[in-house]
mmCIF file of C-alpha atoms and ligand atoms in Angstrom:
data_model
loop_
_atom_site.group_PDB
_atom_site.id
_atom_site.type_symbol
_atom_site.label_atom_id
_atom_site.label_comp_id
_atom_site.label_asym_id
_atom_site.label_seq_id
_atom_site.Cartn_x
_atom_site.Cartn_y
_atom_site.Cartn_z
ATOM 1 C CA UNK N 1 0.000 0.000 0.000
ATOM 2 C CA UNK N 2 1.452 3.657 -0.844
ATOM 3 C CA UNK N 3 1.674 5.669 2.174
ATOM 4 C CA UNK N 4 2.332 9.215 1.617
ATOM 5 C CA UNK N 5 4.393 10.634 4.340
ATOM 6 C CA UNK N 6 4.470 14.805 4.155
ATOM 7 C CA UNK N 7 7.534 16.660 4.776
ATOM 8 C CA UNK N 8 8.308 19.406 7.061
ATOM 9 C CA UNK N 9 9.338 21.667 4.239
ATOM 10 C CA UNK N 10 6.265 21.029 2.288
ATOM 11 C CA UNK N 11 4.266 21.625 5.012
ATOM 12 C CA UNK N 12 1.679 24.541 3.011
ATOM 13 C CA UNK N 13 1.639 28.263 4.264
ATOM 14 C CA UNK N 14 -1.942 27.776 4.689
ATOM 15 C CA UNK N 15 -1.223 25.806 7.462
ATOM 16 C CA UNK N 16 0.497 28.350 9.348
ATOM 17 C CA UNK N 17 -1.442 31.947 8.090
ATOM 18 C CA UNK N 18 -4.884 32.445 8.445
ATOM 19 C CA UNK N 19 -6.510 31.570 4.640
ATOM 20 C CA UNK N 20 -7.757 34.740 4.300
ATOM 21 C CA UNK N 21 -4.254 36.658 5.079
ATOM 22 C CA UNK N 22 -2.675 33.906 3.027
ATOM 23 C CA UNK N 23 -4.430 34.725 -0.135
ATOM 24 C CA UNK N 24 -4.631 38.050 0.007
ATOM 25 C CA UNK N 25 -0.402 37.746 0.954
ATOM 26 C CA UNK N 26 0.201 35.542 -2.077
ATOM 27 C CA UNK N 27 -1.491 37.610 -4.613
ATOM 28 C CA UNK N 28 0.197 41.185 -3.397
ATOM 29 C CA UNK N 29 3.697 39.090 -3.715
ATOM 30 C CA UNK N 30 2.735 37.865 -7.283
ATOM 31 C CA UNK N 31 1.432 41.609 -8.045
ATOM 32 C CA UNK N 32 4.946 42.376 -6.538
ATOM 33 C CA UNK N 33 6.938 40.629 -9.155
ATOM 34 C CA UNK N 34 4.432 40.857 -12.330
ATOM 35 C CA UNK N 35 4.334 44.646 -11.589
ATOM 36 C CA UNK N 36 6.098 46.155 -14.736
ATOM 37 C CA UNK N 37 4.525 43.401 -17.138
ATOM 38 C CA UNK N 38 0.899 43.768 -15.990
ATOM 39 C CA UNK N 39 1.016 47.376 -15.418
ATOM 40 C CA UNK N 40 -2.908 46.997 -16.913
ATOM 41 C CA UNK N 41 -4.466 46.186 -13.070
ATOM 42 C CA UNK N 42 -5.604 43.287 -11.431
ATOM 43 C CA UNK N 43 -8.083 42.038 -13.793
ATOM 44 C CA UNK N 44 -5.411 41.350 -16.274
ATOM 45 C CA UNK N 45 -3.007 40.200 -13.157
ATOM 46 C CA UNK N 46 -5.795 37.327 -11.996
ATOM 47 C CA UNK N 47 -6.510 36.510 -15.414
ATOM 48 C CA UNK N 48 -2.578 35.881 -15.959
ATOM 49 C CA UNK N 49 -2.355 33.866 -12.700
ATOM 50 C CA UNK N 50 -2.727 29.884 -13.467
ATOM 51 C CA UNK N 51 -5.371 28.553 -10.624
ATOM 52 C CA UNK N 52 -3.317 26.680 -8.056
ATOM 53 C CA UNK N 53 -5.403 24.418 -6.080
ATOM 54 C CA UNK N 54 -4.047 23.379 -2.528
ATOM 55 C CA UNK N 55 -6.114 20.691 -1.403
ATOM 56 C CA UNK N 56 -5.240 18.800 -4.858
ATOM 57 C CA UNK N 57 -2.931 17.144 -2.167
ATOM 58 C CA UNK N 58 -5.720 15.705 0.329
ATOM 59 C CA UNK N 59 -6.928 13.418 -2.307
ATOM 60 C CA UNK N 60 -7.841 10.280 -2.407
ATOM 61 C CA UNK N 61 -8.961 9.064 0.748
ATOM 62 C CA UNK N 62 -10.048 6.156 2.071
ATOM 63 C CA UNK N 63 -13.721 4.668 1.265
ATOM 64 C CA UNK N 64 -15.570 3.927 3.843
ATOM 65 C CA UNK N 65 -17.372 0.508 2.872
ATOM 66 C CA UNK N 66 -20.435 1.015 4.911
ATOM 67 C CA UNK N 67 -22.042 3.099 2.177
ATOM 68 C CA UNK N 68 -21.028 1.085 -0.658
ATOM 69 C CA UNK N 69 -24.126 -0.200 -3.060
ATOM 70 C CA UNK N 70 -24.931 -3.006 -5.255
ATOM 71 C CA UNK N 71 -24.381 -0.732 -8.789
ATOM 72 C CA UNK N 72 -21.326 -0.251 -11.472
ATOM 73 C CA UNK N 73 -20.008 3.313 -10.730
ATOM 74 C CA UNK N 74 -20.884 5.661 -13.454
ATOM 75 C CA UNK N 75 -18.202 6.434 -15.620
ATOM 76 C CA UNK N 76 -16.460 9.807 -14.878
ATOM 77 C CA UNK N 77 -16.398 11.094 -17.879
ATOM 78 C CA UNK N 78 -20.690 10.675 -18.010
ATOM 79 C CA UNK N 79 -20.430 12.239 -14.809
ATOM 80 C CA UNK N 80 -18.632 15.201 -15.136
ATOM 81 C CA UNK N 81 -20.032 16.141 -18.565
ATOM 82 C CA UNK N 82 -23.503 15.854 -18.409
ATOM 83 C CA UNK N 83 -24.610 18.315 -15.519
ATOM 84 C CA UNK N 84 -27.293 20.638 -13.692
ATOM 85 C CA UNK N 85 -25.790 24.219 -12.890
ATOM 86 C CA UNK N 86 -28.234 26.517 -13.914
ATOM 87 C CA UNK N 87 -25.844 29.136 -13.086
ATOM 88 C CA UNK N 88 -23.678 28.152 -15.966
ATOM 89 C CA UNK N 89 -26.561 27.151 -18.441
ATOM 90 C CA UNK N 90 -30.199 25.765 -18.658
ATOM 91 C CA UNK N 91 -29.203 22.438 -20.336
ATOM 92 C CA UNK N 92 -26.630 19.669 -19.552
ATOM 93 C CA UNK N 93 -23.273 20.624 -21.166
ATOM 94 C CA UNK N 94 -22.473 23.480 -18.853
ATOM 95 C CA UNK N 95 -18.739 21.787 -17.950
ATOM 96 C CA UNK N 96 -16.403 24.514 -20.047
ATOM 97 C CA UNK N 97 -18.815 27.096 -19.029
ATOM 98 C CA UNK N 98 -18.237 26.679 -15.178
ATOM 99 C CA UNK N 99 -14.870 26.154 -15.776
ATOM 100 C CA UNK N 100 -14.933 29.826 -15.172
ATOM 101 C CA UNK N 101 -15.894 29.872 -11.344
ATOM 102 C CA UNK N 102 -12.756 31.117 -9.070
ATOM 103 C CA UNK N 103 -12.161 28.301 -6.376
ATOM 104 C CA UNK N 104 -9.863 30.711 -4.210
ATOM 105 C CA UNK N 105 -10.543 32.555 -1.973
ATOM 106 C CA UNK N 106 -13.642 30.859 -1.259
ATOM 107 C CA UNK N 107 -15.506 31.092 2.033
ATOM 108 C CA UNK N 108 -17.909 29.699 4.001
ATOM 109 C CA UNK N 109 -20.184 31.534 6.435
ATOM 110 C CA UNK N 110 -22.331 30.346 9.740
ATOM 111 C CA UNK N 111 -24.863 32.177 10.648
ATOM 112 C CA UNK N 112 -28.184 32.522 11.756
ATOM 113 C CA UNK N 113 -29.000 30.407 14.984
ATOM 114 C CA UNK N 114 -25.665 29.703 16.101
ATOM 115 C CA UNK N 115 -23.527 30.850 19.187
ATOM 116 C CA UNK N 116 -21.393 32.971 17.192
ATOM 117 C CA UNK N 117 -21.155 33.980 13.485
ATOM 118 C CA UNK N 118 -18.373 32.751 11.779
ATOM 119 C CA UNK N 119 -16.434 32.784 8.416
ATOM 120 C CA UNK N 120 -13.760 30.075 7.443
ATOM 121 C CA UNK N 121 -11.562 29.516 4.528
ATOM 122 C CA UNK N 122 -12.103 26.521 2.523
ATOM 123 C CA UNK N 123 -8.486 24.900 3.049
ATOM 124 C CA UNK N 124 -8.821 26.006 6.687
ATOM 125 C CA UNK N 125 -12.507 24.034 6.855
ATOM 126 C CA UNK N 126 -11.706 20.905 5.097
ATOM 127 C CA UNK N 127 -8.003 21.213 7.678
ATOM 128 C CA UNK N 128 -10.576 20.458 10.438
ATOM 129 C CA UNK N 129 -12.919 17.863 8.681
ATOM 130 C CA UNK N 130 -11.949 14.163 8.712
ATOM 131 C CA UNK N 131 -12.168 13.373 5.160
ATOM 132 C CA UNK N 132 -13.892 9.760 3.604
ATOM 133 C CA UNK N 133 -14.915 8.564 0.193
ATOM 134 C CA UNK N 134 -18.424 7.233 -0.034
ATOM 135 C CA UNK N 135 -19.762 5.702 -3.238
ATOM 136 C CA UNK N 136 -23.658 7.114 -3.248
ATOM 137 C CA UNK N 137 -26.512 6.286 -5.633
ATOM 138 C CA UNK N 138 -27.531 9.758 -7.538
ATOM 139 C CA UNK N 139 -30.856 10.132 -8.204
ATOM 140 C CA UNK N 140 -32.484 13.215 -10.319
ATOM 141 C CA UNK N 141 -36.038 14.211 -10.525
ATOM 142 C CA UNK N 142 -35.831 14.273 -14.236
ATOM 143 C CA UNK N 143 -35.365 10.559 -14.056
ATOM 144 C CA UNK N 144 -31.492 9.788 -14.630
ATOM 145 C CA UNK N 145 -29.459 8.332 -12.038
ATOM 146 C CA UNK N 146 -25.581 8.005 -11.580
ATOM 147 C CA UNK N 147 -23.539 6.218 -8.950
ATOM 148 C CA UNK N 148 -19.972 7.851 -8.183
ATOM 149 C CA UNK N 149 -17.513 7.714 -5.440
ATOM 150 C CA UNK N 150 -17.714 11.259 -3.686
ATOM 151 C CA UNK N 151 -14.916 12.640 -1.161
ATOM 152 C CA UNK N 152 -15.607 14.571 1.456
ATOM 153 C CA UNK N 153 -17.350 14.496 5.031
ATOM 154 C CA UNK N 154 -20.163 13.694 6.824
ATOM 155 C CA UNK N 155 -22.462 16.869 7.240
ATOM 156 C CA UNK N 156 -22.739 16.200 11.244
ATOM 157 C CA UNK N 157 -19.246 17.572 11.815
ATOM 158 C CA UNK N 158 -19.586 20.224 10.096
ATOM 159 C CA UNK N 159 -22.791 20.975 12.090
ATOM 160 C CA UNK N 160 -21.055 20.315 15.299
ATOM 161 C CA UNK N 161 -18.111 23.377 14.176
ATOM 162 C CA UNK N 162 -20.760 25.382 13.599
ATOM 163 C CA UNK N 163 -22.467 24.888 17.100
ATOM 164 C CA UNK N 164 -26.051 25.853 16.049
ATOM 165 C CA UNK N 165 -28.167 26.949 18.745
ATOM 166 C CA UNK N 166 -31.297 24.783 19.895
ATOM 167 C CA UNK N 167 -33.485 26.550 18.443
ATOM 168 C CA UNK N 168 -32.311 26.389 15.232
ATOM 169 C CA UNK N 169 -34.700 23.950 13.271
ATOM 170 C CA UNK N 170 -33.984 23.421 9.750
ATOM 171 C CA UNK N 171 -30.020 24.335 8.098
ATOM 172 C CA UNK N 172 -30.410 26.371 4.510
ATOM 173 C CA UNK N 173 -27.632 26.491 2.288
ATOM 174 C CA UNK N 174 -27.160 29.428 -0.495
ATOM 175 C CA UNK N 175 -24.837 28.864 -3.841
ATOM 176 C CA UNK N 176 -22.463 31.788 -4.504
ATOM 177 C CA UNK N 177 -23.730 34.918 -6.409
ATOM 178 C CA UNK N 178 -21.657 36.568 -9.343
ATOM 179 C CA UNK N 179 -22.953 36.843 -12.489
ATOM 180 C CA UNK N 180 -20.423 38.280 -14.188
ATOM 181 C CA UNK N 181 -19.105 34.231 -13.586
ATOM 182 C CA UNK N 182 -22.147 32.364 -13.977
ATOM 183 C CA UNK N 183 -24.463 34.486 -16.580
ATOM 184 C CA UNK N 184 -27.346 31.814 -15.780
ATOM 185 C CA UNK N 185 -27.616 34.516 -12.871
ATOM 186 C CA UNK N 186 -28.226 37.492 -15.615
ATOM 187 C CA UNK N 187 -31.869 35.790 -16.141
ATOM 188 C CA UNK N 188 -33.866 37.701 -13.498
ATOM 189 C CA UNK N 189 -36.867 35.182 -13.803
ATOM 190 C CA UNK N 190 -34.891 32.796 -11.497
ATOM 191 C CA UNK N 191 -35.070 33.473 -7.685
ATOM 192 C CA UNK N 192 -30.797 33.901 -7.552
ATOM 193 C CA UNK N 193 -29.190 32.438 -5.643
ATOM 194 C CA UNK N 194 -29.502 28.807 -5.542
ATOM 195 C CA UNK N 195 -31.000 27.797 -2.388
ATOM 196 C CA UNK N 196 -31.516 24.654 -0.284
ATOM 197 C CA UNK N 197 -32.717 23.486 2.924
ATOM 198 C CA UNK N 198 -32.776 20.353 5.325
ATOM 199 C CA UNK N 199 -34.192 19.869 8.624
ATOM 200 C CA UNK N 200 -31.940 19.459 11.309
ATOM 201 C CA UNK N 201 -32.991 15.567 11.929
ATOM 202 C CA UNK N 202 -32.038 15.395 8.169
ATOM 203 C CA UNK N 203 -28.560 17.304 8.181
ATOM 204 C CA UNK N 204 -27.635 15.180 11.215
ATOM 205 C CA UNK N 205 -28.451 11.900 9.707
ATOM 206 C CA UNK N 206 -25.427 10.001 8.494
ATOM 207 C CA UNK N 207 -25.900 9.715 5.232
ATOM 208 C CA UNK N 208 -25.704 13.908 4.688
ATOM 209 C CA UNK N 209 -22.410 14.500 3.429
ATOM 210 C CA UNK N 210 -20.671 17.742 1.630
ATOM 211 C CA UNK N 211 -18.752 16.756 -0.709
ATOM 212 C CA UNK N 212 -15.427 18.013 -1.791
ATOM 213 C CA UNK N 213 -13.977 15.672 -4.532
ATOM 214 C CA UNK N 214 -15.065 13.345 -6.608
ATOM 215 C CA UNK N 215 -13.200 10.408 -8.063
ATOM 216 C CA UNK N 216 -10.389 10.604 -5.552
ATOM 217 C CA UNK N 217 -9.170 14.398 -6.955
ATOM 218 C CA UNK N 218 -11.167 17.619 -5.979
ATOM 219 C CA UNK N 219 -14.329 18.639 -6.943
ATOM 220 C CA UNK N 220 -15.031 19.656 -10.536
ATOM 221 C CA UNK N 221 -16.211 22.994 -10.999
ATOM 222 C CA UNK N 222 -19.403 21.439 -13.176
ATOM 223 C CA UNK N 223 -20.582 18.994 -10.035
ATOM 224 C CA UNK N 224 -20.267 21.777 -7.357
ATOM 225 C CA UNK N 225 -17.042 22.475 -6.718
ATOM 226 C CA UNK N 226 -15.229 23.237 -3.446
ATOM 227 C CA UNK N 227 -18.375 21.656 -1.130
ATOM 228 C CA UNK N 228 -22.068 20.607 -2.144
ATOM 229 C CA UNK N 229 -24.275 18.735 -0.827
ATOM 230 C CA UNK N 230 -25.140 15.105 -1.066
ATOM 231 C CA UNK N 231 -28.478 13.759 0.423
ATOM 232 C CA UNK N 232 -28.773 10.646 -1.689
ATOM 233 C CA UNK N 233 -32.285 9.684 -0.862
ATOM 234 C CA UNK N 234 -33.500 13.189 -2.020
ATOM 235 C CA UNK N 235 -34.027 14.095 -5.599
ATOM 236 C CA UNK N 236 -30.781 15.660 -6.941
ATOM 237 C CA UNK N 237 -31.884 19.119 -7.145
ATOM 238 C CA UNK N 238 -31.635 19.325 -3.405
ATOM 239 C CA UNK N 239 -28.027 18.610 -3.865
ATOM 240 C CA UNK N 240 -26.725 22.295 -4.151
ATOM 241 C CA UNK N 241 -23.391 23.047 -5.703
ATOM 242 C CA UNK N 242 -20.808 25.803 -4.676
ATOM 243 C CA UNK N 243 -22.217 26.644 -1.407
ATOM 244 C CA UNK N 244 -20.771 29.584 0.286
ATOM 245 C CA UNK N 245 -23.257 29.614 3.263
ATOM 246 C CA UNK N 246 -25.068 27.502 6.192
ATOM 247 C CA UNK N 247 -27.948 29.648 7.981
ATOM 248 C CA UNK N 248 -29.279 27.683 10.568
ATOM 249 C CA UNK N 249 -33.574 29.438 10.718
ATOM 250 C CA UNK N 250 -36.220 28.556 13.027
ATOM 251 C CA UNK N 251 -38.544 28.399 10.242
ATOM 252 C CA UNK N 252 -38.211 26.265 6.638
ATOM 253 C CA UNK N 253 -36.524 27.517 4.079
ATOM 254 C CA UNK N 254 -38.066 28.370 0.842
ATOM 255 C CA UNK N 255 -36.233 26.609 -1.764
ATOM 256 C CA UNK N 256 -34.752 27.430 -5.493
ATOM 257 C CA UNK N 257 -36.929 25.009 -7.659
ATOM 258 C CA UNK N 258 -39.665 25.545 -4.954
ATOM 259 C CA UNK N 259 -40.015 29.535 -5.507
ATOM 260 C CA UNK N 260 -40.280 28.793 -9.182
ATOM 261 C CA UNK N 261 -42.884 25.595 -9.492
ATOM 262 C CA UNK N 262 -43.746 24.904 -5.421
ATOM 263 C CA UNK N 263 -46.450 21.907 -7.651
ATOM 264 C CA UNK N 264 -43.247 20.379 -9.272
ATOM 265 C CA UNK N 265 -40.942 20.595 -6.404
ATOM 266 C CA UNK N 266 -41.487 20.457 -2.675
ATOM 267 C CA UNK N 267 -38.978 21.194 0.336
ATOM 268 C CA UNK N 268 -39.001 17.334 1.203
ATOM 269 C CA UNK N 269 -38.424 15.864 -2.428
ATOM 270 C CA UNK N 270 -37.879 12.508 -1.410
ATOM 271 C CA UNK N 271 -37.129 9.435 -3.882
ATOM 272 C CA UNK N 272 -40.076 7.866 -4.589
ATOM 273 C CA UNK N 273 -41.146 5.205 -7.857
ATOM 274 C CA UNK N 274 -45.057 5.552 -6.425
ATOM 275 C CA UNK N 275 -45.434 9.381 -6.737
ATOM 276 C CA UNK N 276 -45.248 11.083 -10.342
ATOM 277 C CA UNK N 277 -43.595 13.950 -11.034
ATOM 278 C CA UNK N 278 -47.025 15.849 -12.092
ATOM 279 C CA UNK N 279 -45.141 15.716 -15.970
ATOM 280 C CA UNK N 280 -43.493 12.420 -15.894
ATOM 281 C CA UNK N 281 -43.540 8.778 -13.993
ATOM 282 C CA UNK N 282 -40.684 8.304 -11.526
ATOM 283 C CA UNK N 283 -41.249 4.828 -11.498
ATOM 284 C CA UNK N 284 -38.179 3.828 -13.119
ATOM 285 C CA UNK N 285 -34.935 5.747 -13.978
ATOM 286 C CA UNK N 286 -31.881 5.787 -16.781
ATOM 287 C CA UNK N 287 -28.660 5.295 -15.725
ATOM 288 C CA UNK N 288 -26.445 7.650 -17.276
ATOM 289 C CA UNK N 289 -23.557 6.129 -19.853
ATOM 290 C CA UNK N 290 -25.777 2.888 -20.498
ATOM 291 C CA UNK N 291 -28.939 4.718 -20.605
ATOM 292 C CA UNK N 292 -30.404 1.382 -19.066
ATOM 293 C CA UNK N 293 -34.054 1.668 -17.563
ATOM 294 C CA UNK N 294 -34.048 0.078 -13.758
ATOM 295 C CA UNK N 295 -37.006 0.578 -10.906
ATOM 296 C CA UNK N 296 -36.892 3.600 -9.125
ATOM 297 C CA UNK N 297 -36.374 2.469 -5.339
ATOM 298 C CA UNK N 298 -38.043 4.248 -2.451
ATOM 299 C CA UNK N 299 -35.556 7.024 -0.919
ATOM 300 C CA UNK N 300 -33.273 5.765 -3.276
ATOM 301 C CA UNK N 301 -32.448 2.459 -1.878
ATOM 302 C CA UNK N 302 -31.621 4.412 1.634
ATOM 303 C CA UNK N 303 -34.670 3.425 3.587
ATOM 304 C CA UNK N 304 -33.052 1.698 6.391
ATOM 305 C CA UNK N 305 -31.210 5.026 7.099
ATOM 306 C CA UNK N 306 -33.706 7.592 6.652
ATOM 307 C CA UNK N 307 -37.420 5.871 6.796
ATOM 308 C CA UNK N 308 -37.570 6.796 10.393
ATOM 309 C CA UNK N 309 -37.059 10.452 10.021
ATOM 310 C CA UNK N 310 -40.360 10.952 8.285
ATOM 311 C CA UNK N 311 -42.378 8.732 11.091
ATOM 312 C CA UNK N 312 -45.533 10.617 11.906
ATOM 313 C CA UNK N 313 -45.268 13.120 8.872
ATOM 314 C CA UNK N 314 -47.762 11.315 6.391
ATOM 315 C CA UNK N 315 -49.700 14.255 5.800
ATOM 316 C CA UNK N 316 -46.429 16.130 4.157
ATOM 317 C CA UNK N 317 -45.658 15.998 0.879
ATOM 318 C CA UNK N 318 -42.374 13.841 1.597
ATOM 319 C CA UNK N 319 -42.178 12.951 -2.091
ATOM 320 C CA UNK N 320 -42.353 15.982 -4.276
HETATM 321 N N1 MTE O 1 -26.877 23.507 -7.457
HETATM 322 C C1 MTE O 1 -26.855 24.731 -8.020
HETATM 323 N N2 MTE O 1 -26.263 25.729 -7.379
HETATM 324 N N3 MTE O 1 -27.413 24.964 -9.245
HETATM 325 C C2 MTE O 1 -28.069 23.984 -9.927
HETATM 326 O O1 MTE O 1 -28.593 24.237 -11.028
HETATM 327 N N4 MTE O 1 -28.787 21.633 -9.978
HETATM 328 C C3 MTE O 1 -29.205 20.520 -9.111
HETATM 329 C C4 MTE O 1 -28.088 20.075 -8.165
HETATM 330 N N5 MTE O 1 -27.450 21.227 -7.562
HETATM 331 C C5 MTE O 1 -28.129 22.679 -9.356
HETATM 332 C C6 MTE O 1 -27.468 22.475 -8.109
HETATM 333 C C7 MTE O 1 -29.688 19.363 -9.874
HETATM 334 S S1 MTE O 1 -31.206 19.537 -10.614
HETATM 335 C C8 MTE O 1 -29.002 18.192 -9.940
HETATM 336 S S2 MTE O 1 -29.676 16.799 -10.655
HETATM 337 C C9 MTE O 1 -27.627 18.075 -9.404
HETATM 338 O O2 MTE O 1 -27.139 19.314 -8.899
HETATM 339 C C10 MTE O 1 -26.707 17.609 -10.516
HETATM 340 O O3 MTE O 1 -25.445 17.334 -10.005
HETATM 341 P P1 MTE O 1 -24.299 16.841 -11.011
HETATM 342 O O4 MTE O 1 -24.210 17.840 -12.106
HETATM 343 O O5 MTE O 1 -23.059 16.774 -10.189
HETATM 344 O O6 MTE O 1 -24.749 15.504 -11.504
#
């Protein structure tokens, strides 16, 4: 087995300056020495700086077999090819397109009902998060399905960091906003930004994960990158890419899809073969690269770890 050992000297500067200070540090010393050539600004200094991405190193990690499942993974070229970003595009080949979103600095915020507000780097958030691979069943409510190995962590940690207060009930999550980046967000008729929302019970159960990579190297920009969500027994628009904040709320969140068609798509959006979508069956699905047609399973095949949540809640629309 390779075991990669780290040295000392290659221990990264994030390590020991704050992200923030770090970033802002690196690109006054590269402004520094680029001076008399890009004498145009930063614009043209940013554009002229090749992306350097320092948690390439973090990857892969180990997969943790419990959440393994009884499907051929997706190939990753299907996977990373054929997306959702609306941000980048209303149809599927968005993956050049979002190749435009700036992964550093990126931050994440807590806010909301917590003990105190805070605001972390990404490299100094995913320094604190014990990292896993988990190979999840994807399921979307247009009726394709993929099944890829994702990196990342459970959500639950990152809940715990955050130390919501009790009375925080459900945890919404917002996509970054910059059109000039993503010109999806010029088209006013969509309620920008993306947003998503879980209940508590939900964020805590085990199977919520954020997920940072995917195929044992980071994220790709197209599926979300540096976190998104992964709820596998939801439909896959609940999965929300990019996410730049958590706001923990006392009362539900009003999601994205669910501003634009509330008839088409709920808060709950649970996996379901037994409940149409009110255009289309979701009684069976097509597996992306084969385009095989297999039965839809109820939450996705994750019933044994998320039935329970939804005990008692019959008169909710848990599938739409
Ligand atoms: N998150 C944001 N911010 N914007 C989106 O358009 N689309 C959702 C979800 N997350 C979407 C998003 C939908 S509909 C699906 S099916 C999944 O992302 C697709 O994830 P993938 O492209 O990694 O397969």
């Amino acid at each position: 087995m390779l075991i990669k050992i780290k040295r000392g000297w290659e221990l990264p500067e994030t390590a020991a300056v704050p992200e923030h200070l770090y970033w802002s540090r690196r690109s006054f010393l590269a402004a520094l020495a680029a001076g008399p050539i890009l004498a145009g600004g930063t614009d043209r200094l940013f554009a002229a700086t090749p992306e350097i991405d320092p948690s390439a190193s973090l990857y892969p990690v180990d997969r943790n077999d419990r959440y393994t499942v009884q499907r051929a993974l997706t190939a990753k070229v299907d996977a990373t090819s054929y997306n959702n970003f609306y941000e980048f595009g209303s149809h599927k080949e968005i993956s050049s397109a979002a190749q435009a979103l700036k992964l550093r600095p990126w931050t994440v915020t807590f806010d909301g009902e917590v003990e105190n507000v805070t605001t972390l780097g990404i490299d100094d958030l995913l320094a604190k998060m014990p990292l896993e691979e988990r190979v999840y069943r994807h399921r979307c409510v247009e009726a394709w399905a993929m099944t890829v190995p994702w990196s990342g962590f459970q959500m639950s940690h990152l809940i715990n960091l955050a130390q919501p207060l009790s009375s925080a009930k459900y945890v919404t999550m917002q996509t970054f906003m910059d059109p000039e980046v993503a010109p999806g967000q010029k088209q006013h008729w969509y309620p920008w930004p993306y947003v998503e929302g879980l209940t508590m019970a939900e964020a805590m159960n085990e199977l919520s994960f954020i997920a940072t990579g995917l195929y044992g190297k980071p994220m790709p920009k197209q599926n979300g990158a540096p976190l998104r969500l992964v709820a596998p027994w939801k439909y896959g628009f609940k999965q929300i890419k990019s996410i730049v904040r958590f706001t923990f709320t006392k009362e539900r969140p009003k999601s994205f899809w669910e501003k634009l068609a509330a008839r088409e798509y709920g808060f709950w959006a649970n996996v379901n073969p037994d409940v149409p979508h009110p255009r289309w069956s979701q009684a069976t699905e097509r597996l992306l690269g084969n385009d095989e047609r297999v039965p839809t399973q109820l939450f996705n095949g994750y019933g044994e770890f998320v039935a329970d949540l939804y005990k008692g809640m019959e008169k909710e629309r848990l599938f739409m």
